[in-house]
mmCIF file of C-alpha atoms and ligand atoms in Angstrom:
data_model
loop_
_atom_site.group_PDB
_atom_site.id
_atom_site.type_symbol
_atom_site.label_atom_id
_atom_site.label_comp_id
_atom_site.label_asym_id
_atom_site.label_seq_id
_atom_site.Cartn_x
_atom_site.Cartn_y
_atom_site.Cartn_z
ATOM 1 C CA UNK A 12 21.549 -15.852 11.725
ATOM 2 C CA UNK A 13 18.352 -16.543 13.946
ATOM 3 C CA UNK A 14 16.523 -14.123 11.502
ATOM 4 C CA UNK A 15 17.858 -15.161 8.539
ATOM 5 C CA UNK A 16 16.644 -19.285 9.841
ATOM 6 C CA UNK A 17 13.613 -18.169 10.839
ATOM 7 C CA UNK A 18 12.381 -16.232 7.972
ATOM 8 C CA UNK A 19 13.177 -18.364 5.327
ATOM 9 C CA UNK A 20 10.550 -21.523 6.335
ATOM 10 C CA UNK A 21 8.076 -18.534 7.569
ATOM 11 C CA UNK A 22 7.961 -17.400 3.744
ATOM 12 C CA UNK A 23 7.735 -21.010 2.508
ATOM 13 C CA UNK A 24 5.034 -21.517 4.785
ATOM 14 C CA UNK A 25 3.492 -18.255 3.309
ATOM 15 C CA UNK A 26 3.491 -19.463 -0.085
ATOM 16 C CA UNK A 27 3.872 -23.326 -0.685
ATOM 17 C CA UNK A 28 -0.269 -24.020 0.236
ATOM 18 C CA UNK A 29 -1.474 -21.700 -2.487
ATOM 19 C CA UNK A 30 0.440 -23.357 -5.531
ATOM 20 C CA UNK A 31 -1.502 -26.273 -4.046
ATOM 21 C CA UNK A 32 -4.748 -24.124 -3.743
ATOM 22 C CA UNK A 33 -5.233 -22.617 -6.636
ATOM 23 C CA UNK A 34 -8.799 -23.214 -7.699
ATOM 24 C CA UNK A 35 -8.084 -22.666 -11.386
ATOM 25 C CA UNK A 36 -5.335 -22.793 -13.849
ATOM 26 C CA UNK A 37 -3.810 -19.987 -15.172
ATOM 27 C CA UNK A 38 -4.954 -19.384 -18.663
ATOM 28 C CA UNK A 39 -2.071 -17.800 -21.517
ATOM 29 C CA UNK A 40 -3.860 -15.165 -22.618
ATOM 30 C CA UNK A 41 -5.774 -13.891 -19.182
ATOM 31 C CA UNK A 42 -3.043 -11.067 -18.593
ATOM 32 C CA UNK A 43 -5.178 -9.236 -15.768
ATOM 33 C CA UNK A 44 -4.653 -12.846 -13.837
ATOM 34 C CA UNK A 45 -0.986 -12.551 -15.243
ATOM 35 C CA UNK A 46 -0.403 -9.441 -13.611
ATOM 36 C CA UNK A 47 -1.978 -10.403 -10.389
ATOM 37 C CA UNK A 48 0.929 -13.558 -9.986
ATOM 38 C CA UNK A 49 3.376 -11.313 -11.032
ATOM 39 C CA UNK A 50 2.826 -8.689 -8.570
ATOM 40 C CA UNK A 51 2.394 -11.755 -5.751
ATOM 41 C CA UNK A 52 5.643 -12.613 -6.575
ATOM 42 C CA UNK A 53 6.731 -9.419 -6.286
ATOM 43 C CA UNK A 54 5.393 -8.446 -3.254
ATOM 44 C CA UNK A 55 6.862 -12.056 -1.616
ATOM 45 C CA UNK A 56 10.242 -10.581 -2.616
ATOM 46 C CA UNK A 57 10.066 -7.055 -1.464
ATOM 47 C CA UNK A 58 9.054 -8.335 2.101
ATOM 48 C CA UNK A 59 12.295 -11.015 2.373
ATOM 49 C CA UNK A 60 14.082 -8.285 1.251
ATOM 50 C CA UNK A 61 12.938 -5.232 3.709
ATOM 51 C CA UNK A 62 13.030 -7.874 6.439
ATOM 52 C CA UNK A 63 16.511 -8.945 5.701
ATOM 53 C CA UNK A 64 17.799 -5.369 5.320
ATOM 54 C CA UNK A 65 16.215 -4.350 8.710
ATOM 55 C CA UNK A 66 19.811 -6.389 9.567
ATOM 56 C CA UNK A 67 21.968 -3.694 8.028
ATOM 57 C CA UNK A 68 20.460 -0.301 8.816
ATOM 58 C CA UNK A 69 20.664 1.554 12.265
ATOM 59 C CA UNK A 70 18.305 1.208 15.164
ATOM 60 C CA UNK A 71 16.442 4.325 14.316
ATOM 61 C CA UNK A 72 15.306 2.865 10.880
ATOM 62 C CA UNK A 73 14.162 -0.550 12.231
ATOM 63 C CA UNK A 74 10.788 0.029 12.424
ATOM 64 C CA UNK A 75 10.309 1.997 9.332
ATOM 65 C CA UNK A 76 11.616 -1.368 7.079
ATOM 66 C CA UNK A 77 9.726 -3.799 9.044
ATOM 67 C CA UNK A 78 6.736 -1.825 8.357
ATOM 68 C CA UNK A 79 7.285 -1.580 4.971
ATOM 69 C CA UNK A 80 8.039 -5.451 4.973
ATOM 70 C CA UNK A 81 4.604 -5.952 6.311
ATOM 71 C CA UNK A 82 3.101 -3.519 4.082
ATOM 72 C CA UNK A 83 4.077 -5.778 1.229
ATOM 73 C CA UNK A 84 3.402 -9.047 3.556
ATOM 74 C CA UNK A 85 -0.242 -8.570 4.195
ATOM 75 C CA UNK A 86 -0.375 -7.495 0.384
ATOM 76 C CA UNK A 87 1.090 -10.635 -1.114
ATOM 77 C CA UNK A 88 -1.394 -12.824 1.097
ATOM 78 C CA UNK A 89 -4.421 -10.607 -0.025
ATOM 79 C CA UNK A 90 -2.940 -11.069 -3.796
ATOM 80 C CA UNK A 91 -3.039 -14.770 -3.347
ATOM 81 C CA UNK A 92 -6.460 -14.760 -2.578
ATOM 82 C CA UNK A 93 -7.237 -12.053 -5.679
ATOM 83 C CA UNK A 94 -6.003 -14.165 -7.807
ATOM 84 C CA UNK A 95 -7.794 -17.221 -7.355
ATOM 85 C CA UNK A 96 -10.812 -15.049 -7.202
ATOM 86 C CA UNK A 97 -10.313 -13.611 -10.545
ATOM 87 C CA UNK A 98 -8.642 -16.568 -12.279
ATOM 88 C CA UNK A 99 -11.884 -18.968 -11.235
ATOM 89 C CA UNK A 100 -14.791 -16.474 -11.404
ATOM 90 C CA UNK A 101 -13.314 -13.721 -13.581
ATOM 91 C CA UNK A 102 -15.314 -11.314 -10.961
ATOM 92 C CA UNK A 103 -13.429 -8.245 -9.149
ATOM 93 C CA UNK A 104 -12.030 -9.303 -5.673
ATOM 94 C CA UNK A 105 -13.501 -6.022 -3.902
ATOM 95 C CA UNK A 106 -13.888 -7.499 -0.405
ATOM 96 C CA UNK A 107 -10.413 -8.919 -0.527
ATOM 97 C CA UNK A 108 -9.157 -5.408 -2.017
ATOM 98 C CA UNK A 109 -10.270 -3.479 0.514
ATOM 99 C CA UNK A 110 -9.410 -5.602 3.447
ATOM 100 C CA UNK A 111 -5.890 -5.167 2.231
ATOM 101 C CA UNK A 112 -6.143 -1.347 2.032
ATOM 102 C CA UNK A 113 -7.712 -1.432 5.376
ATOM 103 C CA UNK A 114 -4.375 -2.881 6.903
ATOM 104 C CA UNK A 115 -1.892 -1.836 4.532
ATOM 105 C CA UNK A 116 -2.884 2.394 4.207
ATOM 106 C CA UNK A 117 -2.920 2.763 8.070
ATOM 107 C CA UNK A 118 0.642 1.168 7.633
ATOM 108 C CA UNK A 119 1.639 3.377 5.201
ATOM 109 C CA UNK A 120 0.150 6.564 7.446
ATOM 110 C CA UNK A 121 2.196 4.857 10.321
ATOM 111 C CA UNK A 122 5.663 5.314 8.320
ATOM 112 C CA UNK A 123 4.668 8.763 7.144
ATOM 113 C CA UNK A 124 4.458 9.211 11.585
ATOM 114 C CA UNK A 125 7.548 7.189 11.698
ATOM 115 C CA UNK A 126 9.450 9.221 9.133
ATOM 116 C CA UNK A 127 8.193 12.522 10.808
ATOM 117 C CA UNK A 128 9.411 11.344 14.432
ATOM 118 C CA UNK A 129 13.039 10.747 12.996
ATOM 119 C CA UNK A 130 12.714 14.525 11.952
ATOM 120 C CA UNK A 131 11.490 15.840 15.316
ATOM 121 C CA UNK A 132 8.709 15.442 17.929
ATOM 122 C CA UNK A 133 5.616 14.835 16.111
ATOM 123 C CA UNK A 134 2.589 15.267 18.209
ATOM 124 C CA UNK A 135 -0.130 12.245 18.610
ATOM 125 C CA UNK A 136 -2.744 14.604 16.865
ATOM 126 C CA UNK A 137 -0.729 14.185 13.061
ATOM 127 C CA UNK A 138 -1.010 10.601 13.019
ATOM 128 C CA UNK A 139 -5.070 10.144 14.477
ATOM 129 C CA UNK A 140 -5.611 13.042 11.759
ATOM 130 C CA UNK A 141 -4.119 10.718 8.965
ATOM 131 C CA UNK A 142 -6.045 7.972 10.338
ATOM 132 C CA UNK A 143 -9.168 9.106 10.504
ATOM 133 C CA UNK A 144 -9.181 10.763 6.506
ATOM 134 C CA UNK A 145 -7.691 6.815 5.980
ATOM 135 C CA UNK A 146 -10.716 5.167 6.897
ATOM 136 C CA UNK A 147 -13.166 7.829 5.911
ATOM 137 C CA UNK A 148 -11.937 7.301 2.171
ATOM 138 C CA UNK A 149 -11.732 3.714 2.343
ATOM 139 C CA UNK A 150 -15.139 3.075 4.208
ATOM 140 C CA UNK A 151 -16.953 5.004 1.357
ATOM 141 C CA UNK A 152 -15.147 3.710 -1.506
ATOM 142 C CA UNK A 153 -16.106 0.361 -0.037
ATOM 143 C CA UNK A 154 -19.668 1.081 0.531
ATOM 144 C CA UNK A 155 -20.101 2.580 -3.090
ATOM 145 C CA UNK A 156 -18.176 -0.500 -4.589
ATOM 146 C CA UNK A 157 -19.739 -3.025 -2.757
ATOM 147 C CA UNK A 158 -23.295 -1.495 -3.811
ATOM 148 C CA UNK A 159 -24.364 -0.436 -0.358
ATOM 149 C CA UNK A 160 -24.405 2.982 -1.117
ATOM 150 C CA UNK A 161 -24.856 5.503 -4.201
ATOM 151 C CA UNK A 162 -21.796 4.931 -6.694
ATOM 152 C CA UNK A 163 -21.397 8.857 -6.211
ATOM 153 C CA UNK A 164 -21.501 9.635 -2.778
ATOM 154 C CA UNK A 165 -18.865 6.711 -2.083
ATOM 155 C CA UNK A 166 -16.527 8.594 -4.244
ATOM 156 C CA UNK A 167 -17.207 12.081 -3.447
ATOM 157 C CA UNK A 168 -17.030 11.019 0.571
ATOM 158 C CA UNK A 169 -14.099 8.973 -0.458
ATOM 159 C CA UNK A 170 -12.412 12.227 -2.439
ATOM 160 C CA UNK A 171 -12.902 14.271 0.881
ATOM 161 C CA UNK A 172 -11.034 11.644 3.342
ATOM 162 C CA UNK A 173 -8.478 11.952 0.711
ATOM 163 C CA UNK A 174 -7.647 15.680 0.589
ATOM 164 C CA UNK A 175 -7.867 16.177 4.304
ATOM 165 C CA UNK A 176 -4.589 13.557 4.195
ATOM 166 C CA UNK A 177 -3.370 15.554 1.162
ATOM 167 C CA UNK A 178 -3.863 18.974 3.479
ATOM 168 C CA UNK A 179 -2.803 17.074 6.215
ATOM 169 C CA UNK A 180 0.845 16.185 4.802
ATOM 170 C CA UNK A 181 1.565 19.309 2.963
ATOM 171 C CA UNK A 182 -0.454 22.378 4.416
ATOM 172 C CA UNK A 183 -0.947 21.041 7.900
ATOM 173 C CA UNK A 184 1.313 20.669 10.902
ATOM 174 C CA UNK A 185 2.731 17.074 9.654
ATOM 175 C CA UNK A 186 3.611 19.679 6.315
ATOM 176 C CA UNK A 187 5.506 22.293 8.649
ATOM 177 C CA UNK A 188 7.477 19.812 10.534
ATOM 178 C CA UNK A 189 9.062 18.173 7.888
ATOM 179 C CA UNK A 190 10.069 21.603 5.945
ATOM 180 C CA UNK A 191 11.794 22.532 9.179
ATOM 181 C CA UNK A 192 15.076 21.303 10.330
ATOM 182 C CA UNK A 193 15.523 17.547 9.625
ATOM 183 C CA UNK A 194 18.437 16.122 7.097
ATOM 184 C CA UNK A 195 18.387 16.525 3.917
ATOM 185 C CA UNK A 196 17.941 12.812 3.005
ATOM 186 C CA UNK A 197 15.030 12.595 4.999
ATOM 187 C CA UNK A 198 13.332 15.845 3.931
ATOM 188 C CA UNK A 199 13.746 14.556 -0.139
ATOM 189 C CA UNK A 200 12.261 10.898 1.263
ATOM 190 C CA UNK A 201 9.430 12.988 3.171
ATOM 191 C CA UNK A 202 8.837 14.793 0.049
ATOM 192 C CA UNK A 203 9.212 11.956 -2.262
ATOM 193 C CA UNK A 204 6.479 9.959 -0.087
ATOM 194 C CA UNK A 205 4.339 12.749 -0.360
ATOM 195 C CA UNK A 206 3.922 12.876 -4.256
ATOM 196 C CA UNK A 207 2.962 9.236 -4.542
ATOM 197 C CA UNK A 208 0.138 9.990 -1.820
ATOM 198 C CA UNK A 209 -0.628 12.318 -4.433
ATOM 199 C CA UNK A 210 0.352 10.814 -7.829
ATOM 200 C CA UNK A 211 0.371 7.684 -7.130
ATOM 201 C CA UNK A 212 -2.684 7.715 -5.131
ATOM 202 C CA UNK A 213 -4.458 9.084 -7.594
ATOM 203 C CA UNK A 214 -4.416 5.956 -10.006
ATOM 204 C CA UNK A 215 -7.159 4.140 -7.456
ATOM 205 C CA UNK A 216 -9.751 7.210 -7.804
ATOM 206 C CA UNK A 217 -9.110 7.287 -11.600
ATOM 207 C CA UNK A 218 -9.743 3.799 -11.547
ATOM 208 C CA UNK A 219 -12.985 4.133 -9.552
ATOM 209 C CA UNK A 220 -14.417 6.735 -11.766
ATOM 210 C CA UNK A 221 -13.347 4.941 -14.794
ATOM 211 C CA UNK A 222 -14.499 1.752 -14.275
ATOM 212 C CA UNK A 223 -18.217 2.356 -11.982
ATOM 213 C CA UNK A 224 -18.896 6.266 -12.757
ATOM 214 C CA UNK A 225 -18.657 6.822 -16.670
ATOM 215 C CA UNK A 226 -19.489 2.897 -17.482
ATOM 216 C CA UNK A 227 -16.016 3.317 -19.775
ATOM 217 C CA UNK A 228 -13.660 1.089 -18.040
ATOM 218 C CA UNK A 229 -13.810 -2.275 -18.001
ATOM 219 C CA UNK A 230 -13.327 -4.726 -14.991
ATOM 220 C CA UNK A 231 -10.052 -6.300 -16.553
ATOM 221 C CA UNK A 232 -8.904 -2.483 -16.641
ATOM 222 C CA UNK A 233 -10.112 -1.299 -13.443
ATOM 223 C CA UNK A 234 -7.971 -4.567 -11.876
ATOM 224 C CA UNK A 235 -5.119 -3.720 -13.928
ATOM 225 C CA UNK A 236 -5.144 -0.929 -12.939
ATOM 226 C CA UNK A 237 -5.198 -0.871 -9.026
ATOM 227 C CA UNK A 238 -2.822 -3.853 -9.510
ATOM 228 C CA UNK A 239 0.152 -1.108 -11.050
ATOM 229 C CA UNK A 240 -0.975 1.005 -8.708
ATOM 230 C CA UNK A 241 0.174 -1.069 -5.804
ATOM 231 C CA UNK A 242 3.172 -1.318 -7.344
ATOM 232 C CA UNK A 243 4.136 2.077 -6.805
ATOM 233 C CA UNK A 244 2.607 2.527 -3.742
ATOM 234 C CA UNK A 245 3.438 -0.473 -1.899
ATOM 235 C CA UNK A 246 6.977 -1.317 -3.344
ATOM 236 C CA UNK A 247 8.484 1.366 -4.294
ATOM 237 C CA UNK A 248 6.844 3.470 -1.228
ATOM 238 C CA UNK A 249 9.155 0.867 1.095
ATOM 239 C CA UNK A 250 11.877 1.523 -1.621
ATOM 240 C CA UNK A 251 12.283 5.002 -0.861
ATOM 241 C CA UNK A 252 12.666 4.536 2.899
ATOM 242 C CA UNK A 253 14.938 1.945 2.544
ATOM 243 C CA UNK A 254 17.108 4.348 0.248
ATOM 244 C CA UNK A 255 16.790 6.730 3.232
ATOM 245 C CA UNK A 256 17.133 4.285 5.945
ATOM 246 C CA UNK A 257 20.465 3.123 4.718
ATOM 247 C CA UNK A 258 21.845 6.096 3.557
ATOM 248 C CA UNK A 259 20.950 7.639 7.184
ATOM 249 C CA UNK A 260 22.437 5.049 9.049
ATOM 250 C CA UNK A 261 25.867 5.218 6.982
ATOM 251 C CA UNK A 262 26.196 8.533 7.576
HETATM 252 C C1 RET B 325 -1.692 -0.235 -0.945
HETATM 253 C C2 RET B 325 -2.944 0.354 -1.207
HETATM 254 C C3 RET B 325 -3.181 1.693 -1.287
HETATM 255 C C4 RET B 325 -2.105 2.710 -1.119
HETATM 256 C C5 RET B 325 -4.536 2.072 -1.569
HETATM 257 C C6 RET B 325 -4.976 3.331 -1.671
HETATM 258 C C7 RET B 325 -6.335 3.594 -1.990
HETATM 259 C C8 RET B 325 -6.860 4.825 -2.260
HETATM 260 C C9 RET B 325 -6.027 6.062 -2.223
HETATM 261 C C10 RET B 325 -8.266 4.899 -2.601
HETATM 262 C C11 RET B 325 -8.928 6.047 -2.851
HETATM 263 C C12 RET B 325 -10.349 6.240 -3.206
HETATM 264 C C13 RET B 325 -10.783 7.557 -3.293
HETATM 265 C C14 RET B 325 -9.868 8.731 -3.100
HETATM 266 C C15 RET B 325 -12.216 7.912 -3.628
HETATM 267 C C16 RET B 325 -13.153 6.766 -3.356
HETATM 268 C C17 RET B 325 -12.698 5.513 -3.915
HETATM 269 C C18 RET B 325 -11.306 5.062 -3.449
HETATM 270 C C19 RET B 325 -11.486 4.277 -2.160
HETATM 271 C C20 RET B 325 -10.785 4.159 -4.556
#
């Protein structure tokens, strides 16, 4: 009950100051600002959720849900402050975009670890090795967004960080481990998780290239865009381990 009395002011807290904040009104027909609310509101609701579940699973799985609630925590914060961004200057909220990557991807690398330690003893050197491709993609996207560096290199530095996680979680040692001997629910959520660091993943670079490299996106798409794509790789990412975490702990 402590949790459950704690929480709920902690979320009001969270969101009650920005209805009062909000620099500008929402306009009817501004659906990129539309899609940022929505996905606030979503992400506000995913982290009651995975906090309140944490309550139902086993010990072992704990930490995997709270992560994922925080995933979605510092996300719906970072939204807030998108939106307002967007909605009163109708400019791209890059600085606020990327601080949120730069918390919420080491997270996600940290329940990859997390996942991989339930399977067997993962060694230190997996998760510094999915750390450091982490910030080597995000560092250069940021410097090629932001304008501090050629458009190009930030994305072909950017595309390197990438693959080495991509070798990393299915050719390297974190990729042996999990095809050894762990149970079968855990292996499909391993191998689920992979495929949206692939897939879904793989929206954000599209969007890059799109919208700065061939001058054929615009900025409403490029924001729609990374918006969906958090979707699927923030809330349904913590989705898929909460599937696993309480099928685990009933069996
Ligand atoms: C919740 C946010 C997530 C999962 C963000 C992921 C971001 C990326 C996978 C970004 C990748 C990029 C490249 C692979 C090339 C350079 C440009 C980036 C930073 C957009």
């Amino acid at each position: 009950m402590f949790k459950i009395k704690t929480l709920l002011p902690a979320s009001l807290l969270l969101v009650l100051p920005q209805f009062a904040n909000a620099a500008a009104n929402l306009e009817s027909n501004d659906f990129v600002g539309i899609s940022f609310w929505l996905i606030s509101m979503a992400l506000v609701a995913s982290t009651a959720f995975f906090f309140l579940e944490t309550q139902r699973v086993s010990a072992k799985w704990k930490t995997s849900l709270t992560v994922s609630g925080l995933v979605t925590l510092v996300a719906a914060v970072h939204y807030f402050y998108m939106r307002d961004v967007w909605i009163s200057t109708g400019d791209t909220p890059t600085v606020y975009r990327y601080i949120d990557w730069l918390i919420t991807v080491p997270l996600l690398m940290v329940e990859f670890y997390i996942i991989l330690r339930a399977v067997g003893n993962a060694s230190g050197g997996i998760f510094w090795r999915l750390m450091i491709g982490t910030l080597v993609m995000l560092v250069a996207g940021y410097m090629g967004e932001a304008g501090y560096i050629n458009l190009w290199a930030g994305f072909i530095v950017g595309m390197a960080g990438w693959a080495y996680i991509l070798y990393e979680v299915f050719a390297g040692e974190a990729g042996k481990m999990a095809a050894d001997k762990a149970p079968a629910s855990v292996q499909s959520a391993f191998s689920t998780m992979r495929w949206i660091v692939t897939i879904g993943w793989a929206i954000y670079p599209l969007g890059y290239f799109f919208g700065y490299l061939t001058g054929g996106a615009s900025m409403e798409s490029l924001n729609v865009i990374y918006n969906l794509a958090d979707v699927l790789n923030k809330i349904a990412f913590g989705v898929i381990i909460w599937n696993v975490a309480t099928t685990e702990s009933k069996a």
